[in-house]
Amino acid sequence: MPRPWHPGALIGFSAALHAAAAAGVALRPEAWPWAAGAVAANHGLLTAAGLLPRCSLLGTNWTRLPGTAAARGEIALTIDDGPDPDVTPRVLDLLDAHRARATFFVIGRLVREHPALAREIVARGHAVENHSEHHLKTFSLHGPRWLVREIGAAQDTIAEVCGRTPRFFRAPAGLRNPFLEPVLARLDLQLASWTRRAYDTRNGDADAVASRLLDGRDGKMRSGDILLLHDGNAARTSCGRAVILEALPRVLDGCRASGLIPVTLEHAIP
Ligand SMILES: [Zn+2]
């Protein structure tokens, strides 16, 4: 079932500006350089909004859990870019040991490569959500038709393999364009970004990764936060281990010490 598309503030403004520029040029053709300049500046603004993963000017974007979940002391661990046959099983063991639930933003292509592992994530009580079919670096450069195919393919892959249709989408590297939100509305998906991330695809220092999540620039971790870690594409520690395997136990200990309960994003839907 598609959901209604509510254009973000910037989309409404941009549409009005384009209409005004067209009307202005029709009435006063000599004013075309002003109209062209205004439209170009507007496109710059739209591009900038798409480059900021936590920005909600292009459409609704979960950067925190809803207030009802935060009031219950809940927090969300989101784990991207898997499933990975070496790292994900160990992440699942760590989550089990701490009785924590997490949300895995999986890549459709990897779900097809490792279907049993994808099913195991769900069987052990976690959620699998849509992180696109191919996780291409050029994701945000494509138009609506391509986006429907790419995101729809991952919906189909995950539904077919895991028996469950995703409710959330996260853009590769968080990069978006103005066509994404109407496509997500059509596929009944909610965009989710994060409150805190630790750049753990580049930083192999587990202490730095954990402390950035627990006590980053925005102060101490608190209820309602959405944390971002990676089981796929993970940076390696000096011993060659995926950094999540050393950082996650510290983050989970930190949750317990603060009385925070890790839940899936789906669980937090009001
Ligand atoms: Zn990713």
Short mmCIF file of C-alpha atoms and ligand atoms in Angstrom, two decimals:
data_model
loop_
_atom_site.label_atom_id
_atom_site.label_comp_id
_atom_site.label_asym_id
_atom_site.label_seq_id
_atom_site.Cartn_x
_atom_site.Cartn_y
_atom_site.Cartn_z
CA MET A 1 0.00 0.00 0.00
CA PRO A 2 1.56 3.34 -1.00
CA ARG A 3 1.36 6.10 1.61
CA PRO A 4 0.53 9.70 0.72
CA TRP A 5 3.51 11.84 -0.27
CA HIS A 6 3.85 15.05 1.74
CA PRO A 7 6.50 17.17 0.01
CA GLY A 8 9.12 18.58 2.39
CA ALA A 9 9.23 22.35 2.98
CA LEU A 10 12.04 22.85 0.49
CA ILE A 11 10.22 20.89 -2.23
CA GLY A 12 7.10 23.07 -1.96
CA PHE A 13 9.24 26.22 -2.02
CA SER A 14 11.22 24.96 -5.05
CA ALA A 15 8.06 24.14 -7.02
CA ALA A 16 6.68 27.64 -6.31
CA LEU A 17 9.98 29.23 -7.29
CA HIS A 18 10.13 27.34 -10.61
CA ALA A 19 6.55 28.39 -11.40
CA ALA A 20 7.31 32.03 -10.49
CA ALA A 21 10.48 32.02 -12.62
CA ALA A 22 8.58 30.62 -15.63
CA ALA A 23 5.76 33.17 -15.21
CA GLY A 24 8.28 35.99 -14.78
CA VAL A 25 10.10 35.11 -18.02
CA ALA A 26 6.78 34.85 -19.89
CA LEU A 27 5.81 38.38 -18.76
CA ARG A 28 9.25 40.01 -18.94
CA PRO A 29 11.53 37.99 -21.26
CA GLU A 30 14.47 40.37 -20.61
CA ALA A 31 14.45 39.23 -16.94
CA TRP A 32 15.59 35.71 -17.91
CA PRO A 33 19.07 35.99 -16.30
CA TRP A 34 17.41 36.67 -12.91
CA ALA A 35 15.02 33.75 -13.33
CA ALA A 36 17.85 31.41 -14.40
CA GLY A 37 19.99 32.58 -11.47
CA ALA A 38 17.18 31.96 -8.96
CA VAL A 39 16.53 28.46 -10.35
CA ALA A 40 20.26 27.61 -10.30
CA ALA A 41 20.57 28.79 -6.67
CA ASN A 42 17.53 26.69 -5.78
CA HIS A 43 19.12 23.59 -7.36
CA GLY A 44 22.25 24.27 -5.31
CA LEU A 45 20.11 24.29 -2.17
CA LEU A 46 18.34 21.03 -3.14
CA THR A 47 21.72 19.37 -3.79
CA ALA A 48 23.08 20.60 -0.44
CA ALA A 49 20.01 19.20 1.39
CA GLY A 50 20.61 15.81 -0.28
CA LEU A 51 24.25 15.79 0.81
CA LEU A 52 23.30 16.18 4.48
CA PRO A 53 22.08 12.73 5.59
CA ARG A 54 20.19 14.02 8.65
CA CYS A 55 18.42 16.86 6.82
CA SER A 56 14.62 16.62 6.58
CA LEU A 57 14.02 19.42 4.06
CA LEU A 58 13.48 16.84 1.27
CA GLY A 59 10.95 14.76 3.25
CA THR A 60 10.41 13.05 6.61
CA ASN A 61 13.57 11.54 8.02
CA TRP A 62 13.96 9.63 11.30
CA THR A 63 17.05 11.08 12.99
CA ARG A 64 15.77 9.96 16.42
CA LEU A 65 13.13 7.55 17.67
CA PRO A 66 9.63 8.97 18.19
CA GLY A 67 8.91 10.56 21.60
CA THR A 68 6.84 7.57 22.79
CA ALA A 69 9.85 5.24 22.36
CA ALA A 70 12.24 7.74 23.92
CA ALA A 71 9.89 8.03 26.93
CA ARG A 72 10.17 4.24 27.39
CA GLY A 73 13.97 4.57 27.57
CA GLU A 74 14.49 2.96 24.17
CA ILE A 75 17.40 3.37 21.80
CA ALA A 76 18.07 1.87 18.34
CA LEU A 77 21.23 0.16 17.14
CA THR A 78 21.31 0.15 13.34
CA ILE A 79 23.91 -1.95 11.54
CA ASP A 80 24.55 -1.34 7.83
CA ASP A 81 26.03 -2.90 4.69
CA GLY A 82 25.68 -6.63 5.49
CA PRO A 83 24.99 -9.42 5.70
CA ASP A 84 28.68 -10.33 5.93
CA PRO A 85 29.47 -14.04 6.39
CA ASP A 86 32.48 -13.36 8.67
CA VAL A 87 31.22 -10.47 10.78
CA THR A 88 27.41 -10.73 11.03
CA PRO A 89 27.28 -14.13 12.88
CA ARG A 90 29.60 -12.72 15.56
CA VAL A 91 27.54 -9.54 15.82
CA LEU A 92 24.46 -11.72 16.35
CA ASP A 93 26.24 -13.59 19.18
CA LEU A 94 27.20 -10.29 20.86
CA LEU A 95 23.61 -9.02 20.62
CA ASP A 96 22.30 -12.32 22.08
CA ALA A 97 24.76 -12.14 24.96
CA HIS A 98 23.42 -8.67 25.83
CA ARG A 99 19.78 -9.55 25.05
CA ALA A 100 19.70 -6.60 22.66
CA ARG A 101 17.65 -6.16 19.47
CA ALA A 102 19.07 -4.36 16.43
CA THR A 103 18.01 -3.23 12.97
CA PHE A 104 20.13 -4.43 10.04
CA PHE A 105 20.04 -2.24 6.92
CA VAL A 106 21.00 -4.96 4.46
CA ILE A 107 22.07 -4.79 0.80
CA GLY A 108 19.74 -6.85 -1.41
CA ARG A 109 22.58 -8.30 -3.51
CA LEU A 110 24.28 -9.64 -0.35
CA VAL A 111 20.99 -11.07 0.96
CA ARG A 112 20.81 -13.14 -2.25
CA GLU A 113 24.43 -14.26 -1.73
CA HIS A 114 23.88 -15.23 1.92
CA PRO A 115 20.17 -16.08 2.27
CA ALA A 116 20.54 -18.37 5.30
CA LEU A 117 22.41 -15.65 7.19
CA ALA A 118 19.76 -13.06 6.31
CA ARG A 119 17.06 -15.41 7.61
CA GLU A 120 19.06 -16.03 10.78
CA ILE A 121 19.11 -12.29 11.57
CA VAL A 122 15.30 -12.33 11.59
CA ALA A 123 15.04 -15.68 13.40
CA ARG A 124 17.13 -14.26 16.24
CA GLY A 125 14.68 -11.41 16.80
CA HIS A 126 16.19 -8.56 14.80
CA ALA A 127 14.80 -6.53 11.92
CA VAL A 128 16.10 -6.39 8.34
CA GLU A 129 15.44 -3.17 6.47
CA ASN A 130 16.18 -1.82 2.99
CA HIS A 131 19.62 -0.35 2.20
CA SER A 132 19.11 -0.65 -1.61
CA GLU A 133 19.81 -3.61 -3.91
CA HIS A 134 23.37 -2.70 -5.01
CA HIS A 135 24.59 0.09 -2.65
CA LEU A 136 26.03 2.11 -5.53
CA LYS A 137 28.10 5.25 -4.95
CA THR A 138 26.07 6.91 -7.73
CA PHE A 139 22.73 6.15 -5.98
CA SER A 140 21.74 9.82 -5.50
CA LEU A 141 22.47 10.76 -9.13
CA HIS A 142 19.55 8.74 -10.52
CA GLY A 143 15.99 9.69 -11.43
CA PRO A 144 12.68 8.36 -10.08
CA ARG A 145 12.32 5.35 -12.40
CA TRP A 146 15.75 4.00 -11.54
CA LEU A 147 15.15 4.61 -7.82
CA VAL A 148 11.87 2.66 -7.94
CA ARG A 149 13.66 -0.26 -9.62
CA GLU A 150 16.69 -0.22 -7.28
CA ILE A 151 14.77 0.15 -4.01
CA GLY A 152 11.89 -2.05 -5.20
CA ALA A 153 14.37 -4.82 -6.10
CA ALA A 154 15.69 -4.82 -2.52
CA GLN A 155 12.09 -4.88 -1.16
CA ASP A 156 11.40 -7.96 -3.29
CA THR A 157 14.70 -9.66 -2.40
CA ILE A 158 14.22 -9.19 1.34
CA ALA A 159 10.53 -10.21 1.25
CA GLU A 160 11.35 -13.32 -0.80
CA VAL A 161 14.35 -14.44 1.30
CA CYS A 162 13.31 -13.31 4.80
CA GLY A 163 9.52 -13.47 4.48
CA ARG A 164 9.10 -9.91 5.68
CA THR A 165 8.70 -6.63 3.78
CA PRO A 166 10.89 -3.76 5.06
CA ARG A 167 9.28 -0.65 6.56
CA PHE A 168 12.41 1.55 6.56
CA PHE A 169 14.95 2.68 3.98
CA ARG A 170 18.41 4.14 4.45
CA ALA A 171 20.21 5.68 1.47
CA PRO A 172 23.73 4.45 0.62
CA ALA A 173 26.14 6.87 2.41
CA GLY A 174 23.00 8.80 3.39
CA LEU A 175 23.06 10.70 0.06
CA ARG A 176 19.71 11.59 -1.51
CA ASN A 177 18.00 13.70 -4.16
CA PRO A 178 14.49 15.27 -4.38
CA PHE A 179 13.08 12.24 -6.27
CA LEU A 180 13.69 9.84 -3.38
CA GLU A 181 10.86 10.80 -1.01
CA PRO A 182 7.97 10.30 -3.49
CA VAL A 183 9.53 6.92 -4.43
CA LEU A 184 9.68 5.90 -0.75
CA ALA A 185 6.04 7.01 -0.31
CA ARG A 186 5.04 4.83 -3.27
CA LEU A 187 6.84 1.82 -1.74
CA ASP A 188 5.49 2.64 1.78
CA LEU A 189 8.98 3.08 3.22
CA GLN A 190 10.12 5.56 5.88
CA LEU A 191 13.57 7.14 5.47
CA ALA A 192 15.78 6.60 8.52
CA SER A 193 19.14 8.20 9.18
CA TRP A 194 20.76 8.37 12.63
CA THR A 195 21.50 10.48 15.69
CA ARG A 196 25.11 9.33 16.11
CA ARG A 197 27.63 7.65 13.88
CA ALA A 198 31.26 6.77 14.43
CA TYR A 199 32.66 6.54 10.89
CA ASP A 200 33.44 2.87 11.59
CA THR A 201 34.01 2.08 7.92
CA ARG A 202 37.15 4.24 8.10
CA ASN A 203 38.13 4.32 11.78
CA GLY A 204 39.60 1.04 13.08
CA ASP A 205 40.12 2.35 16.62
CA ALA A 206 37.45 0.55 18.69
CA ASP A 207 37.87 2.88 21.70
CA ALA A 208 37.33 5.95 19.52
CA VAL A 209 34.32 4.36 17.76
CA ALA A 210 32.66 3.34 21.05
CA SER A 211 33.29 6.65 22.80
CA ARG A 212 32.03 8.62 19.84
CA LEU A 213 28.71 6.74 20.10
CA LEU A 214 28.52 6.82 23.91
CA ASP A 215 29.75 10.34 24.51
CA GLY A 216 30.13 12.19 21.21
CA ARG A 217 30.16 15.85 20.34
CA ASP A 218 26.43 16.14 21.15
CA GLY A 219 26.92 14.94 24.73
CA LYS A 220 26.11 11.59 26.31
CA MET A 221 24.00 8.98 24.54
CA ARG A 222 20.37 9.26 25.63
CA SER A 223 17.02 7.57 25.08
CA GLY A 224 15.64 7.98 21.55
CA ASP A 225 19.08 8.02 19.92
CA ILE A 226 19.62 6.02 16.72
CA LEU A 227 23.20 4.71 16.51
CA LEU A 228 24.92 3.71 13.26
CA LEU A 229 27.48 0.90 13.00
CA HIS A 230 28.59 -1.36 10.12
CA ASP A 231 28.91 -5.16 9.87
CA GLY A 232 29.68 -4.87 6.12
CA ASN A 233 32.53 -2.64 4.90
CA ALA A 234 33.80 -2.44 8.51
CA ALA A 235 37.18 -0.84 9.20
CA ARG A 236 39.71 -3.26 10.77
CA THR A 237 41.45 -2.90 14.13
CA SER A 238 45.26 -3.22 14.37
CA CYS A 239 44.66 -6.98 14.96
CA GLY A 240 42.66 -7.21 11.73
CA ARG A 241 39.21 -7.65 13.34
CA ALA A 242 36.13 -5.76 12.16
CA VAL A 243 35.96 -2.77 14.50
CA ILE A 244 32.26 -3.37 15.33
CA LEU A 245 33.21 -6.64 17.10
CA GLU A 246 35.28 -4.72 19.65
CA ALA A 247 33.21 -1.52 19.82
CA LEU A 248 29.74 -3.12 20.10
CA PRO A 249 30.25 -4.81 23.51
CA ARG A 250 31.32 -1.44 24.94
CA VAL A 251 28.30 0.29 23.43
CA LEU A 252 25.98 -2.41 24.80
CA ASP A 253 27.60 -2.14 28.25
CA GLY A 254 27.06 1.62 28.02
CA CYS A 255 23.37 1.10 27.21
CA ARG A 256 22.94 -1.17 30.22
CA ALA A 257 24.79 1.24 32.52
CA SER A 258 22.48 4.07 31.40
CA GLY A 259 19.34 1.91 31.64
CA LEU A 260 18.67 2.21 27.89
CA ILE A 261 16.85 -0.60 26.03
CA PRO A 262 18.02 -1.37 22.45
CA VAL A 263 14.96 -2.04 20.25
CA THR A 264 14.32 -2.28 16.51
CA LEU A 265 13.12 0.77 14.56
CA GLU A 266 9.89 -1.09 13.80
CA HIS A 267 9.26 -1.62 17.51
CA ALA A 268 9.52 2.15 18.00
CA ILE A 269 6.79 3.05 15.47
CA PRO A 270 4.09 4.80 17.54
ZN ZN B 1 25.82 1.72 3.54
#
